[in-house]
mmCIF file of N, CA, C and O in Angstrom:
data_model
loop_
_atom_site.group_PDB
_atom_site.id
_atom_site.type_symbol
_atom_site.label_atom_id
_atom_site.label_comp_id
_atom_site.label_asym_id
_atom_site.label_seq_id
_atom_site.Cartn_x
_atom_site.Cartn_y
_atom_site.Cartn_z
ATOM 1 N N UNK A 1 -22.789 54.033 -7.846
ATOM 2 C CA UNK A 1 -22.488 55.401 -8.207
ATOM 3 C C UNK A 1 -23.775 56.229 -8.226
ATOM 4 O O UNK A 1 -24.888 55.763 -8.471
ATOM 5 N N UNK A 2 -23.558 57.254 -7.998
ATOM 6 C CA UNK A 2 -24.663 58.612 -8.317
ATOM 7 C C UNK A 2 -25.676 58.519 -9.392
ATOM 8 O O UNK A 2 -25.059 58.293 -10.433
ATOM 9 N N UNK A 3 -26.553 58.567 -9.548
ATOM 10 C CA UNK A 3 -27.445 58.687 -10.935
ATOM 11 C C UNK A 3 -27.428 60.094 -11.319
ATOM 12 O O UNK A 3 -27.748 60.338 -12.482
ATOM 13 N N UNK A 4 -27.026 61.332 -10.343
ATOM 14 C CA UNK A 4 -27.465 62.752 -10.857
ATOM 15 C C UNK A 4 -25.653 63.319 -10.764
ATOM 16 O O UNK A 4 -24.696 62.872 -10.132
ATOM 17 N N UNK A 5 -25.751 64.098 -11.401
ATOM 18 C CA UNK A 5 -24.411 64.710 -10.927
ATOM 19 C C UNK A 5 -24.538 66.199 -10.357
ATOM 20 O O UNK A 5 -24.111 67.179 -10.967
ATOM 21 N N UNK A 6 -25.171 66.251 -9.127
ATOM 22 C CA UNK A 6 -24.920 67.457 -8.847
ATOM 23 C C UNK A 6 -24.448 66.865 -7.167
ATOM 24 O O UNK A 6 -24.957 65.952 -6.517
ATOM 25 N N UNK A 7 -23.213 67.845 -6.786
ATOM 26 C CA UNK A 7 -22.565 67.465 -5.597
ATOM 27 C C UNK A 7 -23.186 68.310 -4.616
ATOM 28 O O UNK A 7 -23.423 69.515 -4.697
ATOM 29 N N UNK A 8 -23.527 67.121 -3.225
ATOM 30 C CA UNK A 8 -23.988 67.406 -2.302
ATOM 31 C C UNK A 8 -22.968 68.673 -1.463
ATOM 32 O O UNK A 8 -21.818 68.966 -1.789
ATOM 33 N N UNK A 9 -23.670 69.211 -0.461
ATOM 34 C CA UNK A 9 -22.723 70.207 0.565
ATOM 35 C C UNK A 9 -21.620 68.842 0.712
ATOM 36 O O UNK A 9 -20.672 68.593 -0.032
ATOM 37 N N UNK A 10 -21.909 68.356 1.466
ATOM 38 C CA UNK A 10 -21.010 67.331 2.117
ATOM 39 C C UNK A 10 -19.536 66.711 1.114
ATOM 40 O O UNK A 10 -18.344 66.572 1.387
ATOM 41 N N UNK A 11 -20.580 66.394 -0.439
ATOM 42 C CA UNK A 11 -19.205 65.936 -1.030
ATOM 43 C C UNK A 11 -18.223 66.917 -1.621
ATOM 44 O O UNK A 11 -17.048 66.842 -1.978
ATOM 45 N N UNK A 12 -19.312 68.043 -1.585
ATOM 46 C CA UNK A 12 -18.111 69.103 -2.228
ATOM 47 C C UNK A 12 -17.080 69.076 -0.727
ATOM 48 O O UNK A 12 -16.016 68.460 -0.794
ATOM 49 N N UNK A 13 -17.542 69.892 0.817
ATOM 50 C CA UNK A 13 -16.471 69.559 1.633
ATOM 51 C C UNK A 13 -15.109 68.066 1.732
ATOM 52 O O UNK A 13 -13.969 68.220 2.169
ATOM 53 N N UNK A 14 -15.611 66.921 1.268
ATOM 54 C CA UNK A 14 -15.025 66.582 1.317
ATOM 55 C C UNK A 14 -13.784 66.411 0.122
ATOM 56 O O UNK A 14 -12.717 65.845 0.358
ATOM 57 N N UNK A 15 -14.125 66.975 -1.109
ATOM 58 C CA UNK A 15 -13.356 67.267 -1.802
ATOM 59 C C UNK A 15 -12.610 68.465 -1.542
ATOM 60 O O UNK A 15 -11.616 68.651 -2.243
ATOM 61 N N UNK A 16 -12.847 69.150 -0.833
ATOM 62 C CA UNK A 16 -12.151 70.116 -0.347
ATOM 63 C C UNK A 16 -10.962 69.837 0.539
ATOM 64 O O UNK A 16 -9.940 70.520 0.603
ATOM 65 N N UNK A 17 -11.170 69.004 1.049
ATOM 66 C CA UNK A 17 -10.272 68.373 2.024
ATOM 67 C C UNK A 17 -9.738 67.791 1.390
ATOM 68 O O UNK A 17 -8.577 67.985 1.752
ATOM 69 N N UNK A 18 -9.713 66.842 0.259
ATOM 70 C CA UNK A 18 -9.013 66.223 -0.057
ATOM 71 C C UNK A 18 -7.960 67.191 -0.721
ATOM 72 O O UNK A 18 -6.841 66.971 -0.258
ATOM 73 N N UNK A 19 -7.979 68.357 -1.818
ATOM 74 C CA UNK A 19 -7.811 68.863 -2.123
ATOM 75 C C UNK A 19 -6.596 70.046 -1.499
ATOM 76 O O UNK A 19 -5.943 70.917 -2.074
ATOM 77 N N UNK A 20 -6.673 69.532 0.155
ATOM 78 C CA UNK A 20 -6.661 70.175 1.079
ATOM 79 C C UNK A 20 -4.973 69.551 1.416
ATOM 80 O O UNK A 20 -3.941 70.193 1.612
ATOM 81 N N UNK A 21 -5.152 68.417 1.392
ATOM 82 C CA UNK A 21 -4.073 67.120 1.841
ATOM 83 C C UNK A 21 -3.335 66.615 0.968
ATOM 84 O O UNK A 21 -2.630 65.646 1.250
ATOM 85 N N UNK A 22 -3.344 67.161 -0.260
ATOM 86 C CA UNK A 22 -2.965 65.731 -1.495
ATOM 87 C C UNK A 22 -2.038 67.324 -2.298
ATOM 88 O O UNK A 22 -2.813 68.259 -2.499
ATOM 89 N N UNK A 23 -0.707 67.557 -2.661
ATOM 90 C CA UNK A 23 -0.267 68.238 -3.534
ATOM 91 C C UNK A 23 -1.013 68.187 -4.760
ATOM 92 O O UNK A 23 -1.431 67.139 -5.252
ATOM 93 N N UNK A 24 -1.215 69.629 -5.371
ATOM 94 C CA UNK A 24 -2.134 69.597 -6.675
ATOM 95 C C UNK A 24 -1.645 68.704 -7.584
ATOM 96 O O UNK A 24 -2.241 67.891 -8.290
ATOM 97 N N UNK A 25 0.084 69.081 -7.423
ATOM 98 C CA UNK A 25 0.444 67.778 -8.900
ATOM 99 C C UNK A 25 0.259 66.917 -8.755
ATOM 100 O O UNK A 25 0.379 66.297 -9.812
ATOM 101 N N UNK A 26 -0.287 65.737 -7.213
ATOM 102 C CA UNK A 26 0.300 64.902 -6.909
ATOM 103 C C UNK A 26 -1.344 64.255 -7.128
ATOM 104 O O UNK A 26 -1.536 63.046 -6.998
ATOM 105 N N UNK A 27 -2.686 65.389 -7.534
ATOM 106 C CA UNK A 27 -3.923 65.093 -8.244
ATOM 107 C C UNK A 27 -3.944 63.931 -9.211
ATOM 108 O O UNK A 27 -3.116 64.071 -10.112
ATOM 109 N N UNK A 28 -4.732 62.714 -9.281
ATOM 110 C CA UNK A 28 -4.678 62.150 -10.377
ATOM 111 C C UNK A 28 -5.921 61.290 -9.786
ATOM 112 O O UNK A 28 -6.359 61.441 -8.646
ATOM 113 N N UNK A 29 -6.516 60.191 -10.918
ATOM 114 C CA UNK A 29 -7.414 59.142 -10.564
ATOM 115 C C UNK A 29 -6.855 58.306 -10.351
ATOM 116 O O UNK A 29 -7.624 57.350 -10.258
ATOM 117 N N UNK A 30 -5.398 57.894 -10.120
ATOM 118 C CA UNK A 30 -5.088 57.151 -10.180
ATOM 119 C C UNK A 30 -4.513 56.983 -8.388
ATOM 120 O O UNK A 30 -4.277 55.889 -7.875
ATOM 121 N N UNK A 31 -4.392 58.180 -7.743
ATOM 122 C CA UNK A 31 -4.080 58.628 -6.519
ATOM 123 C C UNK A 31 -4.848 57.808 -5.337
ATOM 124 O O UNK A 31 -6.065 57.662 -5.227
ATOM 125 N N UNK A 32 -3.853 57.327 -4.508
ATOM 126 C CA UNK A 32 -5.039 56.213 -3.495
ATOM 127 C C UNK A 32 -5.680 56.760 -2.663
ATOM 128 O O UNK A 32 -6.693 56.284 -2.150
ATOM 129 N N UNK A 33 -5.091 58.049 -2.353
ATOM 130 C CA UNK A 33 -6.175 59.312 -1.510
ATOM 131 C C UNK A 33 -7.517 59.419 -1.851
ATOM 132 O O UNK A 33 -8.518 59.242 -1.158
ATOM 133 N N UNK A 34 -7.358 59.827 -3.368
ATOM 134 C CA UNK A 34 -8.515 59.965 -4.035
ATOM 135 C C UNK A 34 -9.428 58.801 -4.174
ATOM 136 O O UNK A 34 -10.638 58.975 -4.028
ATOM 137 N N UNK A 35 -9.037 57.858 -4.392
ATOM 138 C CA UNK A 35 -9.595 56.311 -5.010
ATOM 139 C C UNK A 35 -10.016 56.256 -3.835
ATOM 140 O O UNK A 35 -11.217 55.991 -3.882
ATOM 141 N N UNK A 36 -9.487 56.422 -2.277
ATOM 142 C CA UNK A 36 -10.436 56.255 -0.929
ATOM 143 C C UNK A 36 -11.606 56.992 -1.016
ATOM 144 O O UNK A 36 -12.762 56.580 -1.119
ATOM 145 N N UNK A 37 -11.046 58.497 -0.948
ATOM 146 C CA UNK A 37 -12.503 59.233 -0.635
ATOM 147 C C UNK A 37 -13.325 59.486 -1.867
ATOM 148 O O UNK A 37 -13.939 60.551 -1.803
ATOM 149 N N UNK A 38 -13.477 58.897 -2.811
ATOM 150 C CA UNK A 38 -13.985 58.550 -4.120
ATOM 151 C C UNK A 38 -15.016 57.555 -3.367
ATOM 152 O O UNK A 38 -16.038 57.977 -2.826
ATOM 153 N N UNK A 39 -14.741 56.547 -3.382
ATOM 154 C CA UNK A 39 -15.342 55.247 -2.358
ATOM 155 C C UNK A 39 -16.582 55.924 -1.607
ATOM 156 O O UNK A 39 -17.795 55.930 -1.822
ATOM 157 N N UNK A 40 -15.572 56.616 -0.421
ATOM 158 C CA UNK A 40 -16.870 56.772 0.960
ATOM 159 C C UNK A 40 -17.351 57.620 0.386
ATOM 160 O O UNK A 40 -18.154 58.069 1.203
ATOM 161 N N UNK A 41 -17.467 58.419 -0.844
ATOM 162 C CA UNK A 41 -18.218 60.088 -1.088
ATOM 163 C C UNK A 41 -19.463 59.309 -2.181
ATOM 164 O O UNK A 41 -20.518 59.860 -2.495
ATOM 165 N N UNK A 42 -18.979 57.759 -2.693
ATOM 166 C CA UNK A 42 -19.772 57.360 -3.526
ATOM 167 C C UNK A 42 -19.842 57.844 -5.266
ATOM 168 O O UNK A 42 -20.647 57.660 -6.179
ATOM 169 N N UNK A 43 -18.679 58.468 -5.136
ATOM 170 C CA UNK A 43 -18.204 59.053 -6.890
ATOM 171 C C UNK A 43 -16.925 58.364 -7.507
ATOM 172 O O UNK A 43 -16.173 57.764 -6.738
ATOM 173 N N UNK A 44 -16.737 58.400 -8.396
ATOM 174 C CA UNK A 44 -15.784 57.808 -9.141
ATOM 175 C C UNK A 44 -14.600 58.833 -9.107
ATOM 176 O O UNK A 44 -14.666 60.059 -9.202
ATOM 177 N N UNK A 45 -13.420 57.971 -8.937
ATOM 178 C CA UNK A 45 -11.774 59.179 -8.713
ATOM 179 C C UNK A 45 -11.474 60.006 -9.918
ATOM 180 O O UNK A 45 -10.624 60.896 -9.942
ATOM 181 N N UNK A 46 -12.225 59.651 -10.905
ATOM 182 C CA UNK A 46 -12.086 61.214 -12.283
ATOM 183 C C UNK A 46 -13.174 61.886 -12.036
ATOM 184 O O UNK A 46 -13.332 62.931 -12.667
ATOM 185 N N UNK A 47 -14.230 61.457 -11.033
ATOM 186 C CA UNK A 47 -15.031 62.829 -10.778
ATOM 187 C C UNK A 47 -14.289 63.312 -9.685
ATOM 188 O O UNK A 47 -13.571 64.263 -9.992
ATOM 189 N N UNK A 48 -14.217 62.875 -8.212
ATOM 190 C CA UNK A 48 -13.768 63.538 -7.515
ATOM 191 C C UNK A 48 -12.252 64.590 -7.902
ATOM 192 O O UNK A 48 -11.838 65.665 -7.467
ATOM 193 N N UNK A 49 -11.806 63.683 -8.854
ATOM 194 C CA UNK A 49 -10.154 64.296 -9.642
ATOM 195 C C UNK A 49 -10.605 65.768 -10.241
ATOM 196 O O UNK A 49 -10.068 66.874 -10.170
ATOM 197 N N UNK A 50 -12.000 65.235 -10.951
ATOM 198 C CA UNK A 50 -12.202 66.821 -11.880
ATOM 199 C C UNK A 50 -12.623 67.436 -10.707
ATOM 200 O O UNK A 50 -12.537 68.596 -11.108
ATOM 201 N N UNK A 51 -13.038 67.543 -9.487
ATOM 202 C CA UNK A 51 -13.968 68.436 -8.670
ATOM 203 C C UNK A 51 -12.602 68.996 -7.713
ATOM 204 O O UNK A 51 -12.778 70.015 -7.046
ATOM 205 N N UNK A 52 -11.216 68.284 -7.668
ATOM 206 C CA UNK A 52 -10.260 68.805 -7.139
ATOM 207 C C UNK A 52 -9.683 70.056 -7.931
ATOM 208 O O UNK A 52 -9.258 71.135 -7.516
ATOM 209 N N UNK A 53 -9.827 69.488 -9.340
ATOM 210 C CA UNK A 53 -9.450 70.864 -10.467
ATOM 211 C C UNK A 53 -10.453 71.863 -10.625
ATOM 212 O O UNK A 53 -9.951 72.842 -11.177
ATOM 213 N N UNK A 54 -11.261 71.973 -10.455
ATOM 214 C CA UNK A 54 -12.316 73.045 -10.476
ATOM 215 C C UNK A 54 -12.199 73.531 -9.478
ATOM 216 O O UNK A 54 -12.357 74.738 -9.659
ATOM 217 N N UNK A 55 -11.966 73.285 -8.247
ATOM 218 C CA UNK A 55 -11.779 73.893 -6.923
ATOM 219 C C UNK A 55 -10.169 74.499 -7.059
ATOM 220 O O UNK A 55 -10.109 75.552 -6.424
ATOM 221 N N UNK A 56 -9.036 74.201 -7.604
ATOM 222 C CA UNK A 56 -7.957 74.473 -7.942
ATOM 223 C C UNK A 56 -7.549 75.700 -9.230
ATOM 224 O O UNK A 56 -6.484 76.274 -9.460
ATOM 225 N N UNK A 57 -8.774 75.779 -9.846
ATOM 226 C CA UNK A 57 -9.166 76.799 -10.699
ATOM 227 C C UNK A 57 -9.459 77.913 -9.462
ATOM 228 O O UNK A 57 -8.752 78.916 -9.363
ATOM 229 N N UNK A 58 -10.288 77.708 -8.768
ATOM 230 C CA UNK A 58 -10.490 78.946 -7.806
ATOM 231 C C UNK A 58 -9.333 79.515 -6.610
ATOM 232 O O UNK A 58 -9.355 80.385 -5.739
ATOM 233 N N UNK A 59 -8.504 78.680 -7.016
ATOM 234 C CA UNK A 59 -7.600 78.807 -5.655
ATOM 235 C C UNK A 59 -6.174 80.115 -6.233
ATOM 236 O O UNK A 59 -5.193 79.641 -6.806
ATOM 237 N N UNK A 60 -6.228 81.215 -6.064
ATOM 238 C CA UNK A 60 -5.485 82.315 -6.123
ATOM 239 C C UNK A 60 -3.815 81.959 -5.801
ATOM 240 O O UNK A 60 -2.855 82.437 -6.405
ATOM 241 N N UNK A 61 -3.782 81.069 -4.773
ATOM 242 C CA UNK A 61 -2.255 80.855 -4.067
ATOM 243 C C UNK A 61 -1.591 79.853 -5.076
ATOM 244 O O UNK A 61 -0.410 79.970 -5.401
ATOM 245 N N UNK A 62 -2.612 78.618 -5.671
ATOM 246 C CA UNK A 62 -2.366 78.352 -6.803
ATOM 247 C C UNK A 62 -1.449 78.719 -7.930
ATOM 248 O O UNK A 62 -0.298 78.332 -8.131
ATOM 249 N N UNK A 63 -2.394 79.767 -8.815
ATOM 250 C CA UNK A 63 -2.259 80.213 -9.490
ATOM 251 C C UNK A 63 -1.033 80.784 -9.265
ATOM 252 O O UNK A 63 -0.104 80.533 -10.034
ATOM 253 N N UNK A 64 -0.868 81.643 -8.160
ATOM 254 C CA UNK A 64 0.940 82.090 -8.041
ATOM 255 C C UNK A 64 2.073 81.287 -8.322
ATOM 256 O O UNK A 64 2.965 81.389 -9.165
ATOM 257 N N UNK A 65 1.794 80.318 -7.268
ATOM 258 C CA UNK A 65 2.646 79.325 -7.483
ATOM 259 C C UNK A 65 2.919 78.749 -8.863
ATOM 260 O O UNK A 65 4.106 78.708 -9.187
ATOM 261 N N UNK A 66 1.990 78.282 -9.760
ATOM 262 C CA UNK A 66 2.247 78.165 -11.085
ATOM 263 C C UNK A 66 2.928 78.948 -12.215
ATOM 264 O O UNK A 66 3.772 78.551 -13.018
ATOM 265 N N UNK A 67 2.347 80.183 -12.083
ATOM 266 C CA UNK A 67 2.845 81.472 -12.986
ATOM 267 C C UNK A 67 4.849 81.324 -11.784
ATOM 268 O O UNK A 67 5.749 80.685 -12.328
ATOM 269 N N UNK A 68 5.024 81.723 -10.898
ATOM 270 C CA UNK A 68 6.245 82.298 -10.182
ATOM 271 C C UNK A 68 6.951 80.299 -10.249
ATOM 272 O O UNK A 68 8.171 80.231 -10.096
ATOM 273 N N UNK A 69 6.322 79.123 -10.424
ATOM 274 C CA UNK A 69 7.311 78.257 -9.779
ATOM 275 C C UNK A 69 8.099 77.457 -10.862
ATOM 276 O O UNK A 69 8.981 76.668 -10.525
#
């Protein structure tokens, strides 16, 4: 694992993608999507999990969907 926690360009993109592919509810550490690209990004699936929700905090279409669904 990481010794620093600050996310590279690269792993934030790839949390983006993941983020990208995986339904928000369907977010968890427990998710084998995540638990993969957790692996190759070299972070643990409740970091990559929290870095899907922080990116999901920014997401506007989101937010609609939540408030309207």
């Amino acid at each position: 694992m990481k010794k620093d926690n600050i996310w590279t360009r690269e792993e934030t993109i790839v949390a983006f993608y993941v983020y990208c592919i995986i339904p928000f509810a369907s977010s968890s550490k427990t998710n084998p999507i995540i638990i993969d690209y957790a692996n190759m990004i070299g972070r643990s699936p409740s970091a990559l999990n929290m870095k899907i929700g922080n990116i999901g905090r920014l997401d506007s279409e989101l937010k609609k969907r939540i408030l309207h669904g």
